[in-house]
Coordinates of C-alpha atoms in Angstrom, one line a residue:
Chain A
M1 CA -18.2 6.6 1.8
T2 CA -15.4 8.8 0.5
R3 CA -14.4 12.2 2.0
R4 CA -16.2 13.8 -1.0
D5 CA -19.5 12.0 -0.1
Y6 CA -19.2 13.3 3.4
L7 CA -18.7 16.8 2.3
E8 CA -21.7 16.6 -0.1
K9 CA -23.8 15.3 2.8
A10 CA -22.6 18.0 5.2
K11 CA -23.5 20.6 2.6
K12 CA -27.0 19.2 2.2
I13 CA -27.6 19.2 5.9
Y14 CA -26.3 22.8 6.1
Q15 CA -28.7 23.9 3.2
Y16 CA -31.6 22.1 4.9
L17 CA -30.8 23.8 8.2
E18 CA -30.6 27.2 6.5
L19 CA -33.9 26.7 4.8
K20 CA -35.6 25.6 8.0
L21 CA -34.4 28.7 9.9
K22 CA -35.5 31.0 7.2
N23 CA -39.0 29.7 7.2
I24 CA -39.6 29.1 10.9
P25 CA -43.4 29.4 11.2
Y26 CA -43.6 31.7 14.2
W27 CA -47.2 32.4 15.0
S28 CA -46.0 35.8 16.2
T29 CA -43.7 36.8 13.4
R30 CA -45.1 40.1 12.4
E31 CA -43.7 41.7 9.3
K32 CA -43.2 38.3 7.7
D33 CA -46.4 36.4 8.5
H34 CA -49.1 39.0 8.9
P35 CA -50.1 41.6 6.4
A36 CA -50.2 45.2 7.7
Y37 CA -54.0 45.5 7.7
I38 CA -54.3 42.5 10.1
R39 CA -51.6 43.9 12.4
Y40 CA -53.3 47.4 12.5
S41 CA -56.8 45.8 12.8
I42 CA -55.6 43.8 15.8
A43 CA -54.4 47.1 17.5
V44 CA -57.8 48.7 16.9
L45 CA -59.6 45.6 18.2
F46 CA -57.5 45.5 21.4
C47 CA -58.3 49.1 22.1
I48 CA -62.0 48.6 21.5
V49 CA -62.0 45.5 23.8
A50 CA -60.2 47.7 26.5
L51 CA -62.8 50.4 26.0
I52 CA -65.7 47.9 26.4
L53 CA -64.1 46.4 29.5
K54 CA -63.5 49.9 30.9
K55 CA -67.2 50.6 30.4
I56 CA -68.2 47.3 32.1
F57 CA -66.0 48.1 35.2
E58 CA -67.0 51.8 35.3
P59 CA -69.8 51.2 37.9
I60 CA -67.1 49.8 40.3
L61 CA -64.1 51.9 39.4
G62 CA -65.7 55.1 38.4
H63 CA -63.7 57.7 36.4
E64 CA -60.7 57.8 38.7
L65 CA -58.5 55.5 36.6
P66 CA -59.1 56.4 33.0
F67 CA -55.9 54.8 31.6
M68 CA -56.4 51.4 33.2
L69 CA -56.7 48.5 30.7
F70 CA -55.4 50.7 27.8
Y71 CA -51.8 49.9 28.9
S72 CA -52.5 46.3 28.2
S73 CA -53.9 47.0 24.8
I74 CA -50.8 49.0 23.8
L75 CA -48.5 46.2 25.2
L76 CA -50.4 43.5 23.3
S77 CA -50.6 45.5 20.1
A78 CA -46.9 46.2 20.1
W79 CA -46.1 42.5 20.9
Y80 CA -48.2 41.0 18.1
G81 CA -48.2 43.8 15.6
G82 CA -44.9 45.6 16.1
F83 CA -43.9 49.1 16.9
K84 CA -46.2 51.0 14.5
P85 CA -49.4 49.2 15.6
G86 CA -48.2 49.9 19.2
I87 CA -48.3 53.7 18.3
L88 CA -51.7 53.3 16.8
A89 CA -52.9 51.6 20.0
T90 CA -51.4 54.5 22.0
L91 CA -53.2 57.1 20.0
L92 CA -56.5 55.3 20.0
S93 CA -56.2 54.7 23.7
S94 CA -55.4 58.3 24.4
I95 CA -58.5 59.3 22.4
F96 CA -60.7 56.9 24.4
A97 CA -59.1 58.0 27.7
F98 CA -59.6 61.6 26.7
F99 CA -63.3 61.1 26.3
S100 CA -63.3 59.5 29.8
F101 CA -61.8 62.7 31.1
L102 CA -64.9 64.5 30.0
G103 CA -66.8 62.7 32.6
P104 CA -66.9 63.8 36.3
S105 CA -63.3 63.9 37.7
A106 CA -61.5 65.5 40.6
L107 CA -58.7 66.7 38.3
S108 CA -58.5 70.2 36.9
I109 CA -58.3 70.7 33.1
P110 CA -54.5 71.5 33.0
A111 CA -53.9 68.4 35.2
K112 CA -56.0 66.4 32.8
I113 CA -53.9 67.6 29.9
I114 CA -50.6 66.7 31.7
A115 CA -52.1 63.3 32.6
L116 CA -52.9 62.7 28.9
I117 CA -49.4 63.8 27.8
L118 CA -47.9 61.4 30.4
F119 CA -50.2 58.6 29.2
V120 CA -49.1 59.1 25.6
S121 CA -45.4 59.0 26.6
E122 CA -45.8 56.0 28.7
G123 CA -47.7 54.3 25.9
L124 CA -44.9 55.0 23.5
I125 CA -42.3 53.6 26.0
I126 CA -44.4 50.5 26.5
A127 CA -44.7 50.0 22.7
V128 CA -40.9 50.3 22.3
I129 CA -40.2 47.9 25.2
S130 CA -42.8 45.4 24.2
N131 CA -41.6 45.4 20.6
S132 CA -38.0 44.8 21.5
M133 CA -38.8 42.2 24.0
H134 CA -40.7 40.3 21.4
K135 CA -37.8 40.6 19.0
A136 CA -35.4 39.3 21.8
F137 CA -37.8 36.4 22.4
Q138 CA -37.8 35.5 18.8
K139 CA -34.0 35.5 18.6
Y140 CA -33.9 33.4 21.7
E141 CA -36.2 30.8 20.2
E142 CA -34.2 30.8 17.0
K143 CA -31.0 30.2 18.9
D144 CA -32.7 27.5 21.1
R145 CA -33.8 25.8 17.9
Y146 CA -30.2 25.9 16.6
L147 CA -28.8 24.5 19.8
R148 CA -31.4 21.7 20.0
Y149 CA -30.7 20.9 16.4
Y150 CA -26.9 20.6 17.0
A151 CA -27.4 18.8 20.2
S152 CA -29.5 16.3 18.4
I153 CA -26.8 15.8 15.7
A154 CA -24.2 15.1 18.4
Q155 CA -26.7 12.9 20.3
N156 CA -27.6 10.8 17.3
I157 CA -24.2 10.5 15.6
S158 CA -23.2 6.8 15.4
D159 CA -19.6 7.5 16.8
A160 CA -19.2 8.0 20.5
V161 CA -19.2 11.8 21.2
I162 CA -18.1 12.6 24.8
S163 CA -17.4 15.9 26.3
T164 CA -15.6 16.7 29.6
D165 CA -14.9 19.8 31.6
I166 CA -11.3 20.8 32.3
N167 CA -11.3 18.5 35.4
D168 CA -12.1 15.5 33.2
N169 CA -15.7 15.2 34.5
I170 CA -18.1 14.0 31.8
Q171 CA -20.5 16.6 30.6
S172 CA -22.2 14.9 27.7
W173 CA -22.5 11.2 26.6
N174 CA -24.3 10.5 23.3
K175 CA -26.2 7.4 22.1
G176 CA -23.1 6.3 20.2
A177 CA -21.1 6.3 23.5
E178 CA -23.8 4.3 25.2
A179 CA -23.7 1.7 22.4
L180 CA -19.9 1.6 22.3
Y181 CA -19.0 1.5 26.0
G182 CA -22.2 0.0 27.5
W183 CA -22.6 2.8 30.0
N184 CA -25.9 4.8 30.1
Q185 CA -25.8 8.5 30.0
Q186 CA -27.4 9.0 33.5
D187 CA -24.7 6.7 35.0
V188 CA -21.7 8.7 33.8
I189 CA -22.6 12.4 33.7
G190 CA -20.5 14.3 36.2
K191 CA -18.1 11.4 36.8
P192 CA -14.4 11.6 35.8
L193 CA -13.9 10.2 32.3
H194 CA -10.8 8.1 33.2
T195 CA -12.8 6.1 35.8
I196 CA -15.4 5.3 33.2
I197 CA -13.1 4.6 30.2
P198 CA -9.7 3.3 31.4
A199 CA -7.5 4.0 28.4
M200 CA -4.1 2.7 27.8
Y201 CA -1.8 5.4 26.5
T202 CA 1.8 4.9 25.8
I203 CA 4.2 7.5 27.3
H204 CA 4.7 8.9 23.9
Q205 CA 1.0 9.2 23.3
K206 CA 0.5 11.0 26.6
K207 CA 3.1 13.5 25.8
E208 CA 1.9 14.0 22.3
M209 CA -1.7 14.4 23.4
Q210 CA -0.8 17.1 25.9
D211 CA 1.5 18.9 23.5
D212 CA -1.0 18.7 20.6
L213 CA -4.0 19.7 22.6
F214 CA -2.1 22.7 23.9
S215 CA -0.5 23.8 20.6
K216 CA -3.0 22.7 17.9
G217 CA -6.1 22.3 20.0
M218 CA -6.6 18.7 18.8
W219 CA -5.1 15.3 19.0
K220 CA -5.9 12.1 17.1
D221 CA -4.6 8.5 17.5
E222 CA -5.5 4.9 18.0
V223 CA -6.0 3.9 21.6
S224 CA -7.1 0.9 23.6
H225 CA -10.3 1.5 25.6
K226 CA -12.2 -0.6 28.1
R227 CA -15.9 -1.3 27.9
K228 CA -18.3 -1.5 30.9
N229 CA -18.1 -5.3 30.7
G230 CA -14.3 -5.2 31.0
S231 CA -13.5 -6.1 27.4
R232 CA -10.9 -4.1 25.5
M233 CA -11.2 -2.6 22.0
Y234 CA -9.2 -0.3 19.8
V235 CA -10.7 3.0 19.0
L236 CA -9.7 5.9 16.8
T237 CA -10.0 8.8 19.1
S238 CA -10.1 12.4 18.0
M239 CA -9.9 15.0 20.8
S240 CA -10.5 18.7 20.5
L241 CA -10.2 21.4 23.1
I242 CA -13.4 23.4 23.6
R243 CA -12.8 27.1 24.3
D244 CA -15.1 30.0 25.2
E245 CA -15.3 33.2 23.2
N246 CA -12.3 34.5 25.3
Q247 CA -10.2 31.4 24.3
K248 CA -10.4 30.1 27.8
P249 CA -10.4 26.3 27.8
L250 CA -13.8 24.8 28.9
G251 CA -13.0 21.1 28.4
I252 CA -12.4 18.5 25.8
V253 CA -14.7 16.8 23.3
S254 CA -13.7 13.4 22.0
V255 CA -15.1 11.5 19.1
N256 CA -14.3 7.8 19.3
R257 CA -14.8 5.1 16.7
D258 CA -14.4 1.4 17.2
I259 CA -11.7 0.1 14.9
S260 CA -11.2 -3.4 16.3
D261 CA -12.2 -5.1 13.1
R262 CA -9.8 -3.0 11.1
K263 CA -7.0 -3.7 13.7
K264 CA -7.7 -7.5 13.4
I265 CA -7.3 -7.3 9.6
E266 CA -4.2 -5.2 9.9
Q267 CA -2.7 -7.6 12.4
G268 CA -3.5 -10.5 10.1
K269 CA -1.9 -8.7 7.2
D270 CA 1.2 -7.9 9.3
D271 CA 1.5 -11.5 10.5
F272 CA 1.1 -12.8 6.9
I273 CA 3.8 -10.5 5.6
A274 CA 6.1 -11.4 8.4
L275 CA 5.5 -15.1 7.9
A276 CA 5.8 -14.8 4.1
S277 CA 9.1 -13.0 4.4
H278 CA 10.4 -15.5 6.9
E279 CA 9.5 -18.3 4.6
L280 CA 11.1 -16.6 1.6
K281 CA 14.3 -15.6 3.5
T282 CA 15.0 -19.1 4.9
P283 CA 15.6 -20.7 1.4
L284 CA 17.5 -17.5 0.4
T285 CA 19.9 -18.1 3.4
S286 CA 20.9 -21.6 2.4
T287 CA 21.0 -20.7 -1.3
K288 CA 23.4 -17.9 -0.6
L289 CA 25.6 -20.1 1.6
F290 CA 25.8 -22.8 -1.1
V291 CA 26.6 -20.2 -3.7
D292 CA 29.5 -19.1 -1.5
I293 CA 30.6 -22.7 -1.1
L294 CA 30.6 -23.3 -4.8
K295 CA 32.4 -20.0 -5.5
Q296 CA 35.2 -21.2 -3.3
R297 CA 35.4 -24.5 -5.0
F298 CA 35.4 -23.0 -8.5
E299 CA 38.1 -20.6 -7.4
L300 CA 40.2 -23.6 -6.3
T301 CA 39.8 -25.4 -9.6
N302 CA 40.0 -22.0 -11.5
D303 CA 36.8 -22.9 -13.4
K304 CA 36.2 -19.4 -14.9
K305 CA 33.0 -20.3 -16.8
S306 CA 31.3 -21.8 -13.7
Q307 CA 32.4 -18.8 -11.7
M308 CA 30.7 -16.5 -14.2
Y309 CA 27.5 -18.5 -14.1
L310 CA 27.6 -18.5 -10.3
S311 CA 28.1 -14.7 -10.1
K312 CA 24.9 -14.4 -12.2
I313 CA 23.0 -16.7 -9.8
S314 CA 24.5 -14.7 -6.9
S315 CA 23.3 -11.3 -8.3
Q316 CA 19.8 -12.7 -8.9
V317 CA 19.6 -14.1 -5.3
H318 CA 20.7 -10.7 -4.2
K319 CA 17.9 -9.1 -6.2
L320 CA 15.4 -11.5 -4.7
H321 CA 16.6 -10.7 -1.2
E322 CA 16.2 -7.0 -2.0
L323 CA 12.6 -7.5 -3.2
V324 CA 11.6 -9.4 -0.1
N325 CA 13.1 -6.5 2.0
Y326 CA 11.2 -4.0 -0.1
L327 CA 7.9 -5.8 0.5
L328 CA 8.5 -6.0 4.2
D329 CA 9.5 -2.3 4.3
V330 CA 6.4 -1.2 2.4
S331 CA 4.2 -3.0 4.8
K332 CA 6.1 -1.4 7.7
V333 CA 5.7 2.1 6.2
Q334 CA 2.0 1.6 5.7
A335 CA 1.5 0.3 9.2
G336 CA 3.8 3.1 10.6
K337 CA 5.8 0.4 12.3
M338 CA 9.3 1.0 11.0
Q339 CA 11.7 0.8 13.9
F340 CA 14.9 2.8 14.2
T341 CA 18.0 2.3 16.2
M342 CA 19.5 5.8 16.4
E343 CA 23.2 6.6 16.9
E344 CA 25.3 9.6 16.4
I345 CA 27.7 9.6 13.5
A346 CA 30.1 11.9 11.6
V347 CA 28.4 12.7 8.3
D348 CA 31.5 13.0 6.0
R349 CA 32.9 9.6 7.0
F350 CA 29.5 7.9 6.8
V351 CA 28.7 9.2 3.3
A352 CA 32.2 8.4 2.1
D353 CA 31.8 4.8 3.4
V354 CA 28.4 4.2 1.7
V355 CA 29.5 5.8 -1.6
R356 CA 32.7 3.7 -1.6
D357 CA 30.7 0.4 -1.0
V358 CA 28.4 1.2 -3.9
Q359 CA 31.3 2.3 -6.1
Q360 CA 32.9 -1.1 -5.6
I361 CA 30.0 -2.9 -7.3
T362 CA 29.3 -0.1 -9.9
P363 CA 32.0 -0.1 -12.5
S364 CA 29.9 1.8 -15.1
H365 CA 30.0 5.2 -13.2
R366 CA 32.4 7.2 -11.2
F367 CA 31.0 8.6 -7.9
R368 CA 32.6 12.0 -7.0
I369 CA 32.2 13.3 -3.5
Q370 CA 32.3 17.1 -3.0
G371 CA 32.0 19.2 0.1
K372 CA 32.8 18.7 3.8
T373 CA 30.8 19.5 6.9
E374 CA 32.5 18.0 9.9
A375 CA 29.0 17.8 11.3
H376 CA 27.3 15.0 13.3
I377 CA 23.8 13.6 12.8
T378 CA 21.8 11.2 14.9
I379 CA 20.4 8.5 12.6
D380 CA 19.6 4.9 12.1
K381 CA 22.8 4.1 10.1
D382 CA 21.4 1.1 8.2
R383 CA 18.2 2.9 7.2
I384 CA 19.9 6.1 6.0
R385 CA 22.5 4.0 4.2
Q386 CA 19.6 2.2 2.5
V387 CA 18.3 5.6 1.3
I388 CA 21.6 6.7 -0.1
V389 CA 22.2 3.4 -1.8
N390 CA 18.8 3.5 -3.3
I391 CA 19.3 7.0 -4.7
L392 CA 22.8 6.2 -6.0
N393 CA 21.4 3.0 -7.7
N394 CA 18.6 5.1 -9.3
A395 CA 21.2 7.7 -10.4
V396 CA 23.1 4.9 -12.2
K397 CA 20.0 3.2 -13.5
Y398 CA 18.6 6.3 -15.1
S399 CA 21.8 7.7 -16.6
S400 CA 23.2 4.8 -18.7
N401 CA 24.7 7.3 -21.2
A402 CA 26.6 9.2 -18.5
H403 CA 29.6 8.1 -16.5
E404 CA 29.5 10.3 -13.5
V405 CA 27.4 10.8 -10.4
I406 CA 28.2 13.7 -8.0
V407 CA 27.6 13.4 -4.2
D408 CA 27.7 16.7 -2.4
V409 CA 27.7 17.1 1.4
S410 CA 27.0 20.5 2.9
Q411 CA 25.6 22.2 6.1
R412 CA 22.6 24.5 5.8
G413 CA 21.8 26.1 9.1
A414 CA 20.8 23.4 11.6
R415 CA 20.6 20.8 8.8
I416 CA 23.0 18.8 6.7
R417 CA 22.2 18.3 3.0
I418 CA 23.4 15.3 1.0
S419 CA 22.7 15.9 -2.7
I420 CA 23.1 13.3 -5.4
T421 CA 23.3 14.5 -9.0
D422 CA 23.1 12.4 -12.1
F423 CA 23.3 13.4 -15.7
G424 CA 20.7 11.0 -17.1
I425 CA 17.1 11.1 -18.5
G426 CA 15.7 13.5 -15.8
I427 CA 12.1 13.6 -14.6
P428 CA 9.4 15.5 -16.5
K429 CA 7.9 18.3 -14.4
E430 CA 4.4 16.8 -14.0
K431 CA 5.9 13.5 -12.7
R432 CA 8.2 15.0 -10.1
D433 CA 5.7 14.6 -7.2
K434 CA 4.6 11.2 -8.3
I435 CA 8.1 9.5 -8.1
F436 CA 7.7 9.3 -4.3
D437 CA 4.4 7.3 -4.7
R438 CA 4.2 3.6 -4.3
F439 CA 4.9 1.5 -7.4
Y440 CA 5.6 4.6 -9.5
Q441 CA 8.3 4.5 -12.1
V442 CA 9.7 7.0 -14.6
N443 CA 9.8 6.1 -18.3
D444 CA 12.3 7.7 -20.6
A445 CA 11.4 9.9 -23.6
K446 CA 10.7 6.9 -25.8
G447 CA 8.4 5.4 -23.2
Y448 CA 10.8 2.7 -22.2
T449 CA 10.4 1.4 -18.7
Y450 CA 13.2 0.4 -16.3
S451 CA 13.4 -2.6 -14.1
G452 CA 12.4 -2.5 -10.4
M453 CA 9.2 -2.2 -8.4
G454 CA 9.0 1.5 -7.9
L455 CA 9.1 1.2 -4.1
G456 CA 12.6 2.6 -3.3
L457 CA 11.8 6.3 -3.2
Y458 CA 8.5 5.6 -1.4
I459 CA 10.3 3.8 1.4
S460 CA 13.2 6.3 1.4
K461 CA 10.9 9.3 1.8
D462 CA 9.3 7.7 4.8
I463 CA 12.7 6.9 6.4
I464 CA 13.9 10.5 5.9
E465 CA 10.7 12.0 7.2
K466 CA 10.8 9.8 10.3
H467 CA 14.2 11.3 10.9
N468 CA 12.5 14.8 10.8
G469 CA 14.2 15.4 7.5
T470 CA 13.1 16.0 3.9
L471 CA 13.7 14.2 0.6
S472 CA 13.2 16.3 -2.5
V473 CA 14.2 16.5 -6.1
E474 CA 15.2 19.0 -8.8
S475 CA 15.4 17.8 -12.4
E476 CA 15.6 18.8 -16.0
E477 CA 14.3 16.4 -18.6
G478 CA 17.1 15.0 -20.7
K479 CA 19.8 16.6 -18.5
G480 CA 19.6 14.8 -15.2
S481 CA 18.3 15.0 -11.6
T482 CA 19.5 16.0 -8.2
F483 CA 18.0 14.4 -5.1
F484 CA 18.4 16.3 -1.8
I485 CA 18.4 14.5 1.6
E486 CA 18.2 17.0 4.4
L487 CA 18.6 15.8 8.0
P488 CA 18.8 17.8 11.3
L489 CA 22.1 18.1 13.0
S490 CA 22.7 16.4 16.3
T491 CA 21.5 18.8 19.0
H492 CA 24.5 18.7 21.3
H493 CA 27.1 19.2 18.6
Chain B
M1 CA 41.4 -16.0 13.0
A2 CA 40.5 -18.1 16.0
K3 CA 40.7 -21.7 14.6
H4 CA 39.8 -24.9 16.3
A5 CA 37.1 -23.3 18.3
T6 CA 34.0 -25.5 18.5
I7 CA 30.8 -24.0 17.2
L8 CA 27.4 -25.5 17.9
V9 CA 24.8 -24.6 15.2
V10 CA 21.1 -25.1 16.1
D11 CA 18.7 -24.6 13.3
D12 CA 15.6 -26.6 12.1
T13 CA 16.5 -26.2 8.4
E14 CA 18.7 -29.0 7.4
D15 CA 20.2 -27.2 4.4
I16 CA 21.3 -24.3 6.5
L17 CA 23.0 -26.8 9.0
D18 CA 24.8 -28.5 6.0
A19 CA 25.9 -25.2 4.5
L20 CA 27.2 -23.8 7.8
E21 CA 29.0 -27.0 8.5
I22 CA 30.8 -26.9 5.2
V23 CA 31.6 -23.2 5.4
L24 CA 32.7 -23.1 9.0
S25 CA 34.7 -26.3 8.7
S26 CA 36.6 -25.0 5.8
E27 CA 37.5 -22.0 7.9
G28 CA 39.0 -24.4 10.4
Y29 CA 36.3 -24.5 13.1
T30 CA 35.0 -27.7 14.6
V31 CA 31.3 -27.7 13.8
L32 CA 28.5 -29.4 15.7
T33 CA 25.0 -29.3 14.4
A34 CA 21.6 -29.9 15.9
P35 CA 18.1 -29.6 14.5
N36 CA 16.4 -28.9 17.9
E37 CA 16.9 -28.2 21.6
A38 CA 17.9 -31.7 22.5
Y39 CA 21.6 -31.1 22.1
I40 CA 21.5 -27.9 24.2
N41 CA 19.6 -29.7 26.9
D42 CA 22.4 -32.3 26.9
V43 CA 25.0 -29.5 27.1
I44 CA 23.2 -28.0 30.1
A45 CA 22.9 -31.4 31.8
E46 CA 26.6 -31.8 31.3
K47 CA 26.1 -34.9 29.1
R48 CA 28.1 -33.2 26.4
S49 CA 31.2 -31.0 26.4
L50 CA 30.7 -27.3 26.2
P51 CA 31.0 -25.6 22.7
D52 CA 33.0 -22.3 22.4
L53 CA 30.1 -20.6 20.6
I54 CA 26.5 -21.3 19.9
M55 CA 24.6 -20.1 16.8
L56 CA 21.0 -20.4 17.5
D57 CA 18.0 -19.9 15.2
V58 CA 15.1 -17.9 16.8
L59 CA 12.2 -19.8 15.4
L60 CA 12.9 -23.5 15.8
S61 CA 10.1 -26.0 15.1
G62 CA 7.9 -25.9 18.1
Q63 CA 10.4 -24.0 20.3
D64 CA 11.5 -20.5 20.8
G65 CA 15.3 -20.1 20.4
R66 CA 15.2 -17.1 22.7
M67 CA 14.0 -19.3 25.6
L68 CA 16.9 -21.7 25.0
A69 CA 19.3 -18.7 25.0
K70 CA 17.8 -17.6 28.3
K71 CA 18.2 -21.1 29.7
L72 CA 21.8 -21.2 28.7
K73 CA 22.5 -17.7 30.1
D74 CA 20.8 -18.5 33.4
N75 CA 23.0 -21.6 33.9
Q76 CA 26.3 -20.9 35.8
K77 CA 28.1 -23.6 33.7
T78 CA 27.0 -22.3 30.3
K79 CA 26.4 -18.6 30.7
H80 CA 29.9 -17.6 29.5
I81 CA 29.3 -19.2 26.1
P82 CA 28.7 -16.5 23.5
I83 CA 25.4 -16.9 21.6
I84 CA 24.7 -15.5 18.2
M85 CA 21.0 -15.7 17.3
M86 CA 19.9 -15.9 13.7
S87 CA 16.5 -15.2 12.3
A88 CA 14.7 -14.5 9.0
H89 CA 11.9 -13.1 11.1
P90 CA 11.8 -9.3 10.6
N91 CA 10.7 -8.2 14.1
V92 CA 12.8 -10.2 16.5
A93 CA 16.0 -8.2 16.5
V94 CA 14.7 -6.1 19.4
S95 CA 13.9 -9.0 21.6
I96 CA 17.3 -10.6 21.2
K97 CA 19.1 -8.5 23.8
E98 CA 16.4 -9.3 26.4
C99 CA 17.1 -13.0 26.3
G100 CA 20.7 -12.4 27.0
A101 CA 22.1 -13.4 23.6
D102 CA 25.4 -11.7 22.6
D103 CA 24.7 -10.9 19.0
F104 CA 22.2 -11.1 16.2
L105 CA 22.6 -12.1 12.5
P106 CA 19.6 -11.5 10.3
K107 CA 19.0 -14.1 7.7
P108 CA 19.9 -14.2 4.9
F109 CA 23.4 -13.0 5.8
E110 CA 26.6 -12.4 3.9
L111 CA 29.3 -15.0 4.4
N112 CA 31.7 -12.2 5.5
D113 CA 29.3 -10.9 8.2
L114 CA 29.0 -14.4 9.5
L115 CA 32.7 -15.0 9.7
L116 CA 33.4 -11.5 11.3
K117 CA 30.8 -12.1 14.0
I118 CA 32.1 -15.6 14.8
A119 CA 35.7 -14.3 14.9
K120 CA 34.7 -11.4 17.2
H121 CA 33.1 -13.8 19.7
T122 CA 35.8 -16.5 19.6
K123 CA 38.6 -13.9 20.0
K124 CA 39.1 -14.5 23.7
K125 CA 39.7 -18.2 23.0
K126 CA 42.5 -17.3 20.6
V127 CA 44.3 -15.1 23.2
K128 CA 44.2 -18.0 25.6
S129 CA 45.5 -20.5 23.2

């Protein structure tokens, strides 16, 4: 399923939920379910029942407690019918009670009137309280329904959903977790999570998890987890901090998905690419060496023609080597496995060296270096060199009518910027974002394509971003492009 | 340049052995070649004289060059011999240092890089001679 499908599904569930809540068939929902005449009739009925009961008990109780039983009829009328039927019940009851006062009683007439006023006031208070209590009860039921609905979503989701309190003790454990880890809910609730699922985090992961949970409130990565039976598997875990309404952390909820199968396929792919590149590079090694041997021989015999043919072979072998490296790099970028050996270097010297090397094999264009920084950066020299060489080669490739490429080095705050400007075909506005995609290549105005695989900038962008830098472009169609490499300065310089 | 140093090249690809022999001989080195660990075992067992430098492929047929490097570096007699490991395998560069090898040359390499590395590790010999 795509992300779009998931969103569609979530939307449908939401609509269903909304509909359900709107039409909850409460037997006691007054204004919505019962028409007014029923609600008022019920009030009248309760009062009549109270009167009949009063008459039945009169031989025992006499006339001393004229209000008894009428309180109940007011309470029940307000509960079932709402506030207004409650008032009706109060009025009816007071009329019935008033007639009771006509009978023999110890009270004087003014006292009887005061008692009646008190009865009406109390009746009104009971009607108000009963009505609000009923409303509160309804709200509670509604919320309870919501909670049970969400709890059942979490419980029945196929991924493992586990929540812990701030002391890492397990608070909930859904069916997905039971299936994934082999532990039953009743065995794990209240126990520390790390004793149930021993996870293997790298030092980097531990630090990142703590930092991310604290700053962003969530962390996501692939981790190795242990099942109840001791076997290990790879899961994609997504942890989120749970907070109360005052933002106080209550614990963590993690959603874990088994990705062992995907890992196996990825590993297989990595192994294959490593093997394929090894197998391709071995013949390249001996080919290169024999080309060098022949070159020396033809130099000795001064065989110009053979030397020329050989240099053509040499450049093609070089291209083949480059392609193999590209393929290897792409697979590393995709797997996030590119490794870097960082060292601190002086920017000016480094850029000058790289540009000089490319200049030596590029007779068609003159590279002009501008600007100076005297700054130091901490980088993987070979990888950043690869990026600069790639952009310089692109600059030459896409500006066959021009003869100059400008390389500018400058410092911008805590960053250094290396910009490379060509005066070639440029990049149309709508294609500027796409050039960093895999296998993307720019055509010129006539639709002509250029050689290459369209992988250089894709790999370059990843290298620069892994150095906490940025790679961007400004361009005008027909006039040329400028690529900007920005990298952070070394911290202790 | 340090000439007359003896270099032992161990690689399971015959073409690479041939090419390196031609290239290095023409540079004045004495070149010994071996397709597997047998020669190295002889060196360790003192059945053969010690070379001045060993160029060792990481993935030899059926053997791990890194193990051989470790064996050489663990032996008192051979631990001083500089070892340059070579490999076309992309992910081994990191593990090279752990086995005690002195340098690494990723395949395919430029002739210049090869000669520079060899010169660097046979320098001491030159001073002595």
